[in-house]
mmCIF file as gemmi writes it, N, C-alpha and C atoms, coordinates in Angstrom:
data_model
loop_
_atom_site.group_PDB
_atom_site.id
_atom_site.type_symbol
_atom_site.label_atom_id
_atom_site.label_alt_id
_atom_site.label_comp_id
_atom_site.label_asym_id
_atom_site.label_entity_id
_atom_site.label_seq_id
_atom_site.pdbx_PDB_ins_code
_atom_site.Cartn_x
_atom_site.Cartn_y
_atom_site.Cartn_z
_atom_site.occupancy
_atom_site.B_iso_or_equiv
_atom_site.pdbx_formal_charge
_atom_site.auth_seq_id
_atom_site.auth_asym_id
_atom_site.pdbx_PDB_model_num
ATOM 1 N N . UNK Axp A 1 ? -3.699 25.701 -25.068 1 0 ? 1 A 1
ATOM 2 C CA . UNK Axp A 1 ? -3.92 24.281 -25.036 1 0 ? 1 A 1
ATOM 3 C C . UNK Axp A 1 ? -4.153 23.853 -23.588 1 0 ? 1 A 1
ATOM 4 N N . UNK Axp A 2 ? -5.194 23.066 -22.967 1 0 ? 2 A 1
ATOM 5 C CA . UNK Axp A 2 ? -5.527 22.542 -21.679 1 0 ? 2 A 1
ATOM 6 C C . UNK Axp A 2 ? -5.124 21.424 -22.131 1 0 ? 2 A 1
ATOM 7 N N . UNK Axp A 3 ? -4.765 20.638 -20.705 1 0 ? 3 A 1
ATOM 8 C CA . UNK Axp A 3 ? -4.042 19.792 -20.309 1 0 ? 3 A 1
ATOM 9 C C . UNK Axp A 3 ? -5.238 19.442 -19.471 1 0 ? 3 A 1
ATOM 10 N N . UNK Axp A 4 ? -6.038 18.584 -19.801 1 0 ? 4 A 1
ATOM 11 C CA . UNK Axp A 4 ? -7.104 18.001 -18.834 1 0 ? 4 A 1
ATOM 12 C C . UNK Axp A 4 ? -7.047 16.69 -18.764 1 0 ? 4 A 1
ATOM 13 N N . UNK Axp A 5 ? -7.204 16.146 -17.504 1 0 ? 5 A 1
ATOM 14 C CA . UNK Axp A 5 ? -7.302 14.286 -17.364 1 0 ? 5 A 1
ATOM 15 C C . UNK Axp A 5 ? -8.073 14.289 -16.923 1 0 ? 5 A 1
ATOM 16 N N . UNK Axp A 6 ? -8.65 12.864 -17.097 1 0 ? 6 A 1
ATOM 17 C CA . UNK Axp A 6 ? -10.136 12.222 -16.776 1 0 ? 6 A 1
ATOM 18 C C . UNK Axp A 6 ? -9.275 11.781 -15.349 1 0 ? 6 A 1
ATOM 19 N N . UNK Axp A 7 ? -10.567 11.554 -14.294 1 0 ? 7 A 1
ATOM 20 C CA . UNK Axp A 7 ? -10.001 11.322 -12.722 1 0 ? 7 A 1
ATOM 21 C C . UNK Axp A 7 ? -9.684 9.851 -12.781 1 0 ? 7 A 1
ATOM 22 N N . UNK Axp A 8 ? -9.044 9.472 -11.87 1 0 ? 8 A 1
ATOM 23 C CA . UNK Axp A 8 ? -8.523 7.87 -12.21 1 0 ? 8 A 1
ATOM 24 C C . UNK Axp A 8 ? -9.79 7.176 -11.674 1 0 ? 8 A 1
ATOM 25 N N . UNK Axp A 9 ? -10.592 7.58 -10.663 1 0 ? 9 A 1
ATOM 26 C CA . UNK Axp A 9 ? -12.016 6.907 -10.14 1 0 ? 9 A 1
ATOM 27 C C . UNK Axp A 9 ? -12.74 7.501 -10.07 1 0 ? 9 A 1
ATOM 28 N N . UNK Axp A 10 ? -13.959 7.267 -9.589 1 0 ? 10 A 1
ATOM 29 C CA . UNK Axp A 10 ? -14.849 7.89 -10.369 1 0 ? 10 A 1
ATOM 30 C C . UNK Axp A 10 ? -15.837 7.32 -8.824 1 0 ? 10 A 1
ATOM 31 N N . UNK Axp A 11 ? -16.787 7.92 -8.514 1 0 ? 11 A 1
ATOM 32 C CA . UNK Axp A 11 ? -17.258 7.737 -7.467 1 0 ? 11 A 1
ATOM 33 C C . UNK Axp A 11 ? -19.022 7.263 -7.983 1 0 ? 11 A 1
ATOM 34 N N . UNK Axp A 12 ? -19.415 6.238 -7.516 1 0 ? 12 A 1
ATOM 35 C CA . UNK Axp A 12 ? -20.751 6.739 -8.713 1 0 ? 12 A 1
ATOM 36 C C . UNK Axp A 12 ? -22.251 6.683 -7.541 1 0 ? 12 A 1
ATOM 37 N N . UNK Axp A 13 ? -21.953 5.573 -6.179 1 0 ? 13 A 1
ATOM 38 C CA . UNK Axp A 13 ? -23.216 5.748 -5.544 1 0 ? 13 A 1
ATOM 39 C C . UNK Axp A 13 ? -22.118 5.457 -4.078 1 0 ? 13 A 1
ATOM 40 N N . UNK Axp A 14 ? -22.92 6.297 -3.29 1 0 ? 14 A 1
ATOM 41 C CA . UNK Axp A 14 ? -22.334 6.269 -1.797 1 0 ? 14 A 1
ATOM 42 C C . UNK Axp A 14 ? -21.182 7.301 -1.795 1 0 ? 14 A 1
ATOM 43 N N . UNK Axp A 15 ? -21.077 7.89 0.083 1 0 ? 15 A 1
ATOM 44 C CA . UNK Axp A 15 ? -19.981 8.425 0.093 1 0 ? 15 A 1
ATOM 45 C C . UNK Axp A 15 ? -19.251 8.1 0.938 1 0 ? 15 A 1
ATOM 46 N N . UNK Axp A 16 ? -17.776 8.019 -0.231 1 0 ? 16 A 1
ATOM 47 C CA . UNK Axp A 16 ? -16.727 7.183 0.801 1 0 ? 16 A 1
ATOM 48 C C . UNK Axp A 16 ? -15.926 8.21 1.273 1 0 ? 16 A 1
ATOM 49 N N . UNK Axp A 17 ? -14.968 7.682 2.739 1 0 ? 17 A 1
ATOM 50 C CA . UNK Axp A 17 ? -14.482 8.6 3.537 1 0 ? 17 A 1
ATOM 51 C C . UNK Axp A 17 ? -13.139 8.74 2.665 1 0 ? 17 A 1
ATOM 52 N N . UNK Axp A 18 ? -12.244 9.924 3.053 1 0 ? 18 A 1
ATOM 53 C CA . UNK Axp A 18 ? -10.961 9.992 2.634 1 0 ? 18 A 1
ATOM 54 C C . UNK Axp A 18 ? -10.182 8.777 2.78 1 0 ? 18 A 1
ATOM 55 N N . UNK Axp A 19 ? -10.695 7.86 3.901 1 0 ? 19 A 1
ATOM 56 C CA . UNK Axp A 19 ? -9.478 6.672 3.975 1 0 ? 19 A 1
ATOM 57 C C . UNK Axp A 19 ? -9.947 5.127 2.602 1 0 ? 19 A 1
ATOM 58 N N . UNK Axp A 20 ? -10.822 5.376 3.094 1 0 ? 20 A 1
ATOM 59 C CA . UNK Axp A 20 ? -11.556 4.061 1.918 1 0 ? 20 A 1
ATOM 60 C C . UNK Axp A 20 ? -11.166 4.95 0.16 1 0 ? 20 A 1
ATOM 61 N N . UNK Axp A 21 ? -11.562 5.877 -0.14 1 0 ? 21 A 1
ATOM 62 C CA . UNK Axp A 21 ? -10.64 6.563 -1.197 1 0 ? 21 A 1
ATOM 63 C C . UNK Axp A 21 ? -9.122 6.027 -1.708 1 0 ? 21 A 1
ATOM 64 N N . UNK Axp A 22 ? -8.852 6.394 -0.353 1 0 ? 22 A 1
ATOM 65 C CA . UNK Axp A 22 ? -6.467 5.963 -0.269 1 0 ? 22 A 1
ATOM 66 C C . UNK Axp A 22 ? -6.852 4.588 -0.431 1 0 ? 22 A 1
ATOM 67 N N . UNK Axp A 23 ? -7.418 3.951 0.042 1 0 ? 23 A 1
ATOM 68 C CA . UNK Axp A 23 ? -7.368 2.579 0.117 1 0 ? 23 A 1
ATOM 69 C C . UNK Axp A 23 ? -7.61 1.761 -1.472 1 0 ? 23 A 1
ATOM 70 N N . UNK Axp A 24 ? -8.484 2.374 -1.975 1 0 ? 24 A 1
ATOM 71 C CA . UNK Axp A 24 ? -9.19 2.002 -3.21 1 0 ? 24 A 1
ATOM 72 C C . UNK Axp A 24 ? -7.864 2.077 -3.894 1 0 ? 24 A 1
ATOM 73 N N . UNK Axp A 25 ? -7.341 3.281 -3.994 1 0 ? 25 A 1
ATOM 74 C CA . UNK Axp A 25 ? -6.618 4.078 -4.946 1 0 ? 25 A 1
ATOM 75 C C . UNK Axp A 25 ? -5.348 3.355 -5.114 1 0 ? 25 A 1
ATOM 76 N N . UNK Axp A 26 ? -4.581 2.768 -3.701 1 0 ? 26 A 1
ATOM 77 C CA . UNK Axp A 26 ? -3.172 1.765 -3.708 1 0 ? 26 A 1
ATOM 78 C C . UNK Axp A 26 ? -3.862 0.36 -4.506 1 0 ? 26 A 1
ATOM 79 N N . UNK Axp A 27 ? -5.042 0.175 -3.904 1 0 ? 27 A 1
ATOM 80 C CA . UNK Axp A 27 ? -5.341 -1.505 -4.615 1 0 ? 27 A 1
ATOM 81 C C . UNK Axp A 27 ? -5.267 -1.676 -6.262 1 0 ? 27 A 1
ATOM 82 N N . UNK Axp A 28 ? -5.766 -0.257 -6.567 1 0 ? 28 A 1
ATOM 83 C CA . UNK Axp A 28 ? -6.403 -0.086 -8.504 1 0 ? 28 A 1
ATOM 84 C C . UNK Axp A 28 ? -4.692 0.21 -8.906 1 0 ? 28 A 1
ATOM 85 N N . UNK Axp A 29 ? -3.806 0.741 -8.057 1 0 ? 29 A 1
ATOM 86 C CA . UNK Axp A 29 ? -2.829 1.515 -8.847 1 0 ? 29 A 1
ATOM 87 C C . UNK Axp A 29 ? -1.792 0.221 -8.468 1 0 ? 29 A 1
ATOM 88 N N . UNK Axp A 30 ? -1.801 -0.672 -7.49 1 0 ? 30 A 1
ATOM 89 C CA . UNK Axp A 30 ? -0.754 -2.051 -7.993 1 0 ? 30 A 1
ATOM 90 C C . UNK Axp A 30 ? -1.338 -2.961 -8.699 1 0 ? 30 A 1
ATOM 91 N N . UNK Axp A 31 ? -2.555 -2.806 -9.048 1 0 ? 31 A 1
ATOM 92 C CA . UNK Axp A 31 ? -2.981 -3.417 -9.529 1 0 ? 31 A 1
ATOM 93 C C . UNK Axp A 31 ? -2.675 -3.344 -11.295 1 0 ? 31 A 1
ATOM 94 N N . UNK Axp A 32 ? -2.389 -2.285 -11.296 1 0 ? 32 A 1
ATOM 95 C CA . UNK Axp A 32 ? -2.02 -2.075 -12.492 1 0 ? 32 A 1
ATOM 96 C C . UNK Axp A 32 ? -0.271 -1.843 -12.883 1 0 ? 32 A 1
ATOM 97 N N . UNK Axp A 33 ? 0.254 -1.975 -11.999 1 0 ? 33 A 1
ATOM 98 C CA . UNK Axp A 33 ? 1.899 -2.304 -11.745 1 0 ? 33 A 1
ATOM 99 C C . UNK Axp A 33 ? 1.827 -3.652 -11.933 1 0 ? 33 A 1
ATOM 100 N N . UNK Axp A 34 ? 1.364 -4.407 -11.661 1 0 ? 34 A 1
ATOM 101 C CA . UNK Axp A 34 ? 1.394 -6.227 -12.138 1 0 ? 34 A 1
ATOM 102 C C . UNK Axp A 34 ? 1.878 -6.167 -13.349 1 0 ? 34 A 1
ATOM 103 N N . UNK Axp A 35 ? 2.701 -7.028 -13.596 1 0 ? 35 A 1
ATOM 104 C CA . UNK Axp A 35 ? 3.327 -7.488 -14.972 1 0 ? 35 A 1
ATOM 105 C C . UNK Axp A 35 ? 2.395 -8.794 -14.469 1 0 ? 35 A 1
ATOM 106 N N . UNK Axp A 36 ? 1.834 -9.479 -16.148 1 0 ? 36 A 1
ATOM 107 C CA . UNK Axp A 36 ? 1.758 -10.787 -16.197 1 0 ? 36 A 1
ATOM 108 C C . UNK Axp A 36 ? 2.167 -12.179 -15.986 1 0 ? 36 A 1
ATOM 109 N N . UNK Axp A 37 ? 1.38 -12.837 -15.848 1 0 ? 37 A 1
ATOM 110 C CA . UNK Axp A 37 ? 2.305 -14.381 -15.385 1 0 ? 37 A 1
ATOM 111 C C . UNK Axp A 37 ? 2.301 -15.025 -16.723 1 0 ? 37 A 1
ATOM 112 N N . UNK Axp A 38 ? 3.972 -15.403 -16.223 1 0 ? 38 A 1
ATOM 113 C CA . UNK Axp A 38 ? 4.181 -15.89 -17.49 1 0 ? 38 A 1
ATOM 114 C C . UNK Axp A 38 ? 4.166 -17.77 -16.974 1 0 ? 38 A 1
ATOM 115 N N . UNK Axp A 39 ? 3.859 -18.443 -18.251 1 0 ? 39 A 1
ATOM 116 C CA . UNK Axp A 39 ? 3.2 -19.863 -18.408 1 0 ? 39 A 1
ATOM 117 C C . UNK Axp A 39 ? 5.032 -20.914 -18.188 1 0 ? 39 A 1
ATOM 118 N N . UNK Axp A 40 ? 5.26 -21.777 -17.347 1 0 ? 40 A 1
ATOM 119 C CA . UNK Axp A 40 ? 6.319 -22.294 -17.321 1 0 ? 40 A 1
ATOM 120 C C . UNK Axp A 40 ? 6.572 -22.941 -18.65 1 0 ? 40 A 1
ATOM 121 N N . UNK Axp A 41 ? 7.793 -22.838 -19.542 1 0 ? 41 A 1
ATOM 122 C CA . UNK Axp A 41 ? 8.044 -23.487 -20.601 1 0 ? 41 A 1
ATOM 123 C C . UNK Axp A 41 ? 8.107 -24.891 -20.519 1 0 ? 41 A 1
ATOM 124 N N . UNK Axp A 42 ? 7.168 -25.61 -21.117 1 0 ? 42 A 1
ATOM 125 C CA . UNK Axp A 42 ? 7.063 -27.247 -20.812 1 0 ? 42 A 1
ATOM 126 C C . UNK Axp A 42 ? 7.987 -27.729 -21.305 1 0 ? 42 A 1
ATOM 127 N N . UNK Axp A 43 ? 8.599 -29.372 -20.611 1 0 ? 43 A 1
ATOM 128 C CA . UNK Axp A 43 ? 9.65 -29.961 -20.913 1 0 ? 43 A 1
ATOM 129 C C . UNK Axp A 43 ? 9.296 -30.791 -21.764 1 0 ? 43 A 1
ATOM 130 N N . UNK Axp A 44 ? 9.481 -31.572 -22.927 1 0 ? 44 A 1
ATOM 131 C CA . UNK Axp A 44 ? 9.458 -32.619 -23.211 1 0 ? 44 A 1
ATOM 132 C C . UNK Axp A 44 ? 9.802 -34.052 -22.788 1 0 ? 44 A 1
ATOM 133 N N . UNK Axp A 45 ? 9.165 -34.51 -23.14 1 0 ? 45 A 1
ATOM 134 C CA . UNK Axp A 45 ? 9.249 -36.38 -22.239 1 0 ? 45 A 1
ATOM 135 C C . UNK Axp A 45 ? 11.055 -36.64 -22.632 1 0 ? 45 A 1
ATOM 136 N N . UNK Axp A 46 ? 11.374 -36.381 -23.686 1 0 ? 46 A 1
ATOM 137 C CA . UNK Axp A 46 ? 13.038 -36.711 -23.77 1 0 ? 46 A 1
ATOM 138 C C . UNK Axp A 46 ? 14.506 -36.012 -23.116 1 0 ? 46 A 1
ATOM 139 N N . UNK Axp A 47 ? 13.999 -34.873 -22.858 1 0 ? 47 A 1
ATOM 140 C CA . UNK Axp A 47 ? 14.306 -33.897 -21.95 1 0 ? 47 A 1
ATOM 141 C C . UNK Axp A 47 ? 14.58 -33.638 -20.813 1 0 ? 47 A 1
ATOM 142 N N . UNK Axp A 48 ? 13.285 -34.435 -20.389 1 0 ? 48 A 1
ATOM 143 C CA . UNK Axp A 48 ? 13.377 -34.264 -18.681 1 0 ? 48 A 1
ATOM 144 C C . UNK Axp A 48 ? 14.695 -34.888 -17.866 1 0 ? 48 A 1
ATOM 145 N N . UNK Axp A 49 ? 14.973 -34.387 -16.81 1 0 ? 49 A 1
ATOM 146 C CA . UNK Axp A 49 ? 16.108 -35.083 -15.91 1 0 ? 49 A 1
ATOM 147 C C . UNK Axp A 49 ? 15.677 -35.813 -15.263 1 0 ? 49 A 1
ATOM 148 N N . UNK Axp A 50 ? 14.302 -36.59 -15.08 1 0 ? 50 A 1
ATOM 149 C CA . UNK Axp A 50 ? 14.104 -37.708 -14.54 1 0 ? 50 A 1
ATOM 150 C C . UNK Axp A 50 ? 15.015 -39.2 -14.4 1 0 ? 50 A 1
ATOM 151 N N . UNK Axp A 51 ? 15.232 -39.211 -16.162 1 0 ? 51 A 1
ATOM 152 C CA . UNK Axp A 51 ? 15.233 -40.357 -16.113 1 0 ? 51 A 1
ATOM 153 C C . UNK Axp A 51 ? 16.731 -40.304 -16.021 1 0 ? 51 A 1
ATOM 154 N N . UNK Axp A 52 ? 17.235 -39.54 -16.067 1 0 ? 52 A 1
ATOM 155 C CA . UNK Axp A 52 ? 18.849 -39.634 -15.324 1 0 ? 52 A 1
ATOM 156 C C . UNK Axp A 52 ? 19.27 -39.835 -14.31 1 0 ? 52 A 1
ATOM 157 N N . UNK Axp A 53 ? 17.855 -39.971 -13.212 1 0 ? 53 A 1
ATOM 158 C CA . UNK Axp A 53 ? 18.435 -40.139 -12.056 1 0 ? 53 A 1
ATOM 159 C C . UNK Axp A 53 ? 17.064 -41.085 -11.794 1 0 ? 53 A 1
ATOM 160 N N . UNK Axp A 54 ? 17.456 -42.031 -12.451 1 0 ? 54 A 1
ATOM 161 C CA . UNK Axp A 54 ? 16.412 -43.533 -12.558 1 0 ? 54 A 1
ATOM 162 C C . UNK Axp A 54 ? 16.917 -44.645 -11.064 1 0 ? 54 A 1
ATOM 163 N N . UNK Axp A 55 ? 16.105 -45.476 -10.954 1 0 ? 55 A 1
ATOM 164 C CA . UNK Axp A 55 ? 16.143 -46.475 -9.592 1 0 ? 55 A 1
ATOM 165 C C . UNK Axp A 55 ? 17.335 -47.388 -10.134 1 0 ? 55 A 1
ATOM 166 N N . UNK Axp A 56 ? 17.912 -47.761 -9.311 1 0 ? 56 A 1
ATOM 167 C CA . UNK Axp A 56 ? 19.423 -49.261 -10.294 1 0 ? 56 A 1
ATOM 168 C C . UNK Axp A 56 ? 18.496 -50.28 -10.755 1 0 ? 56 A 1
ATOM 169 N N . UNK Axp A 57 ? 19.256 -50.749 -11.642 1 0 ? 57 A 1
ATOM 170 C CA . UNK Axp A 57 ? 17.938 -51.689 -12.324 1 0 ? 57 A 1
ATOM 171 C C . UNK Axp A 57 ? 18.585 -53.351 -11.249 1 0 ? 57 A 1
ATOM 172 N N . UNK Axp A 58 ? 17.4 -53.938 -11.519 1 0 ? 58 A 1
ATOM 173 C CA . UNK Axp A 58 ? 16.976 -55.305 -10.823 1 0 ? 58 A 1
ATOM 174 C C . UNK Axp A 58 ? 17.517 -55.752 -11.498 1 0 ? 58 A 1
ATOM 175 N N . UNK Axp A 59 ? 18.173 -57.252 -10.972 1 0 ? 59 A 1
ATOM 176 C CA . UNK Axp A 59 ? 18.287 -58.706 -11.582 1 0 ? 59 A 1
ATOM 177 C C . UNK Axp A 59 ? 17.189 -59.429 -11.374 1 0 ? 59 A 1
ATOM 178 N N . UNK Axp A 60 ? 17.825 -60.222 -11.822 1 0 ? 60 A 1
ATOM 179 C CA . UNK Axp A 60 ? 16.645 -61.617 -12.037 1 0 ? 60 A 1
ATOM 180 C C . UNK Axp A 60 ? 15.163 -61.724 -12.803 1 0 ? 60 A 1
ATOM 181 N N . UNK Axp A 61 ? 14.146 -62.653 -12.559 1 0 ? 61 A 1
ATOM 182 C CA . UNK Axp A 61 ? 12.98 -62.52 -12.984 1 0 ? 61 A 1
ATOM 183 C C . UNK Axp A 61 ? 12.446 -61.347 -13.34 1 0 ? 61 A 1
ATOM 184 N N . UNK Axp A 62 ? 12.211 -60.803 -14.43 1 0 ? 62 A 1
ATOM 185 C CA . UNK Axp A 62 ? 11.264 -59.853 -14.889 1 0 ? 62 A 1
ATOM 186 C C . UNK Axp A 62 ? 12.223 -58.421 -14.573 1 0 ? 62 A 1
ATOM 187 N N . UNK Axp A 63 ? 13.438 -58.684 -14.406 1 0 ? 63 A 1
ATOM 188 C CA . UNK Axp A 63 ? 14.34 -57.492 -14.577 1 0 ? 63 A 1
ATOM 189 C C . UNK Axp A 63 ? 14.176 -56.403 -15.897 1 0 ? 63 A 1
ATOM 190 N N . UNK Axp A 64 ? 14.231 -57.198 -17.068 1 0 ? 64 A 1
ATOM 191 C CA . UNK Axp A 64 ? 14.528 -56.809 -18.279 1 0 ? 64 A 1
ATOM 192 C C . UNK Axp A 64 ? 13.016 -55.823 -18.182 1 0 ? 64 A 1
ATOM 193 N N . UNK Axp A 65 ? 12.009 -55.661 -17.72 1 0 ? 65 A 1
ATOM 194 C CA . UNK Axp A 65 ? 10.896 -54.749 -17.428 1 0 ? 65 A 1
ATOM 195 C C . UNK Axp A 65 ? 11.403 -53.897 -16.942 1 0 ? 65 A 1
ATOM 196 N N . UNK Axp A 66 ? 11.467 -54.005 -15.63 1 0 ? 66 A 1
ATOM 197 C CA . UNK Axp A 66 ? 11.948 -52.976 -14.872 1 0 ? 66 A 1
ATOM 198 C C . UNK Axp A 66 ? 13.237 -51.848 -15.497 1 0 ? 66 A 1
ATOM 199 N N . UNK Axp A 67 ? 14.131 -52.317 -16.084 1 0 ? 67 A 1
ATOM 200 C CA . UNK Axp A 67 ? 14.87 -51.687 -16.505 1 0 ? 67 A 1
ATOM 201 C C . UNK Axp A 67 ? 14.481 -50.067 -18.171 1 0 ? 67 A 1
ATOM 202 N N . UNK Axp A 68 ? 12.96 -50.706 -18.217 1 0 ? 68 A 1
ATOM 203 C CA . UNK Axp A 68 ? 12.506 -50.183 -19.408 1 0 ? 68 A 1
ATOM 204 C C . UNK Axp A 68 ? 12.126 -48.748 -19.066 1 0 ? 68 A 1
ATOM 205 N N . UNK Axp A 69 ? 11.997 -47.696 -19.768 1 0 ? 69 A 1
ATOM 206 C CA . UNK Axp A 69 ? 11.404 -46.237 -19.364 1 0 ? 69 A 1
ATOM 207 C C . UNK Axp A 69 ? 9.793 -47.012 -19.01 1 0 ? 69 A 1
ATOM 208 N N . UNK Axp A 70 ? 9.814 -45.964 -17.644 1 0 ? 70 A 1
ATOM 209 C CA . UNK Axp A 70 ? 8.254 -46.192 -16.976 1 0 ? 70 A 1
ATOM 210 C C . UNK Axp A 70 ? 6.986 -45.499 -18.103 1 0 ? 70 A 1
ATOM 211 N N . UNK Axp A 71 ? 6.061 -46.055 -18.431 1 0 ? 71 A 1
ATOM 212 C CA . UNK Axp A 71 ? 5.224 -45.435 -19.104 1 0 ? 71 A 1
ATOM 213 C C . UNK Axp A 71 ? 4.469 -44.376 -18.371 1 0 ? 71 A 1
């Protein structure tokens, strides 16, 4: 039974030096160590800690607004 692998690159026009090779070879191989990004779990509007730490509400004229959740 052979044990054969395909080469990880593959060279197809031009010749590159031994260092541009190493070089290629770290970029393709963390490149493939990346785990994915993961998407931040969204908060809901009722949820959020915003409004727990809301402005003191106003007196007087047109208070009773101000005191309302901001749209």
């Amino acid at each position: 039974m052979s044990d054969v692998q395909s080469p990880l690159l593959t060279v197809v026009r031009g010749e590159p030096t031994a260092e541009e090779l190493a070089a290629l070879t770290v970029v393709v191989a963390s490149l493939s160590q990346r785990r994915p990004r993961r998407r931040p779990t969204p908060v809901g509007a009722w949820a959020e800690r915003a409004d727990v730490l809301r402005r003191p509400l106003l007196t007087g004229p047109g208070g009773w607004r101000a005191s309302g959740r901001p749209a």
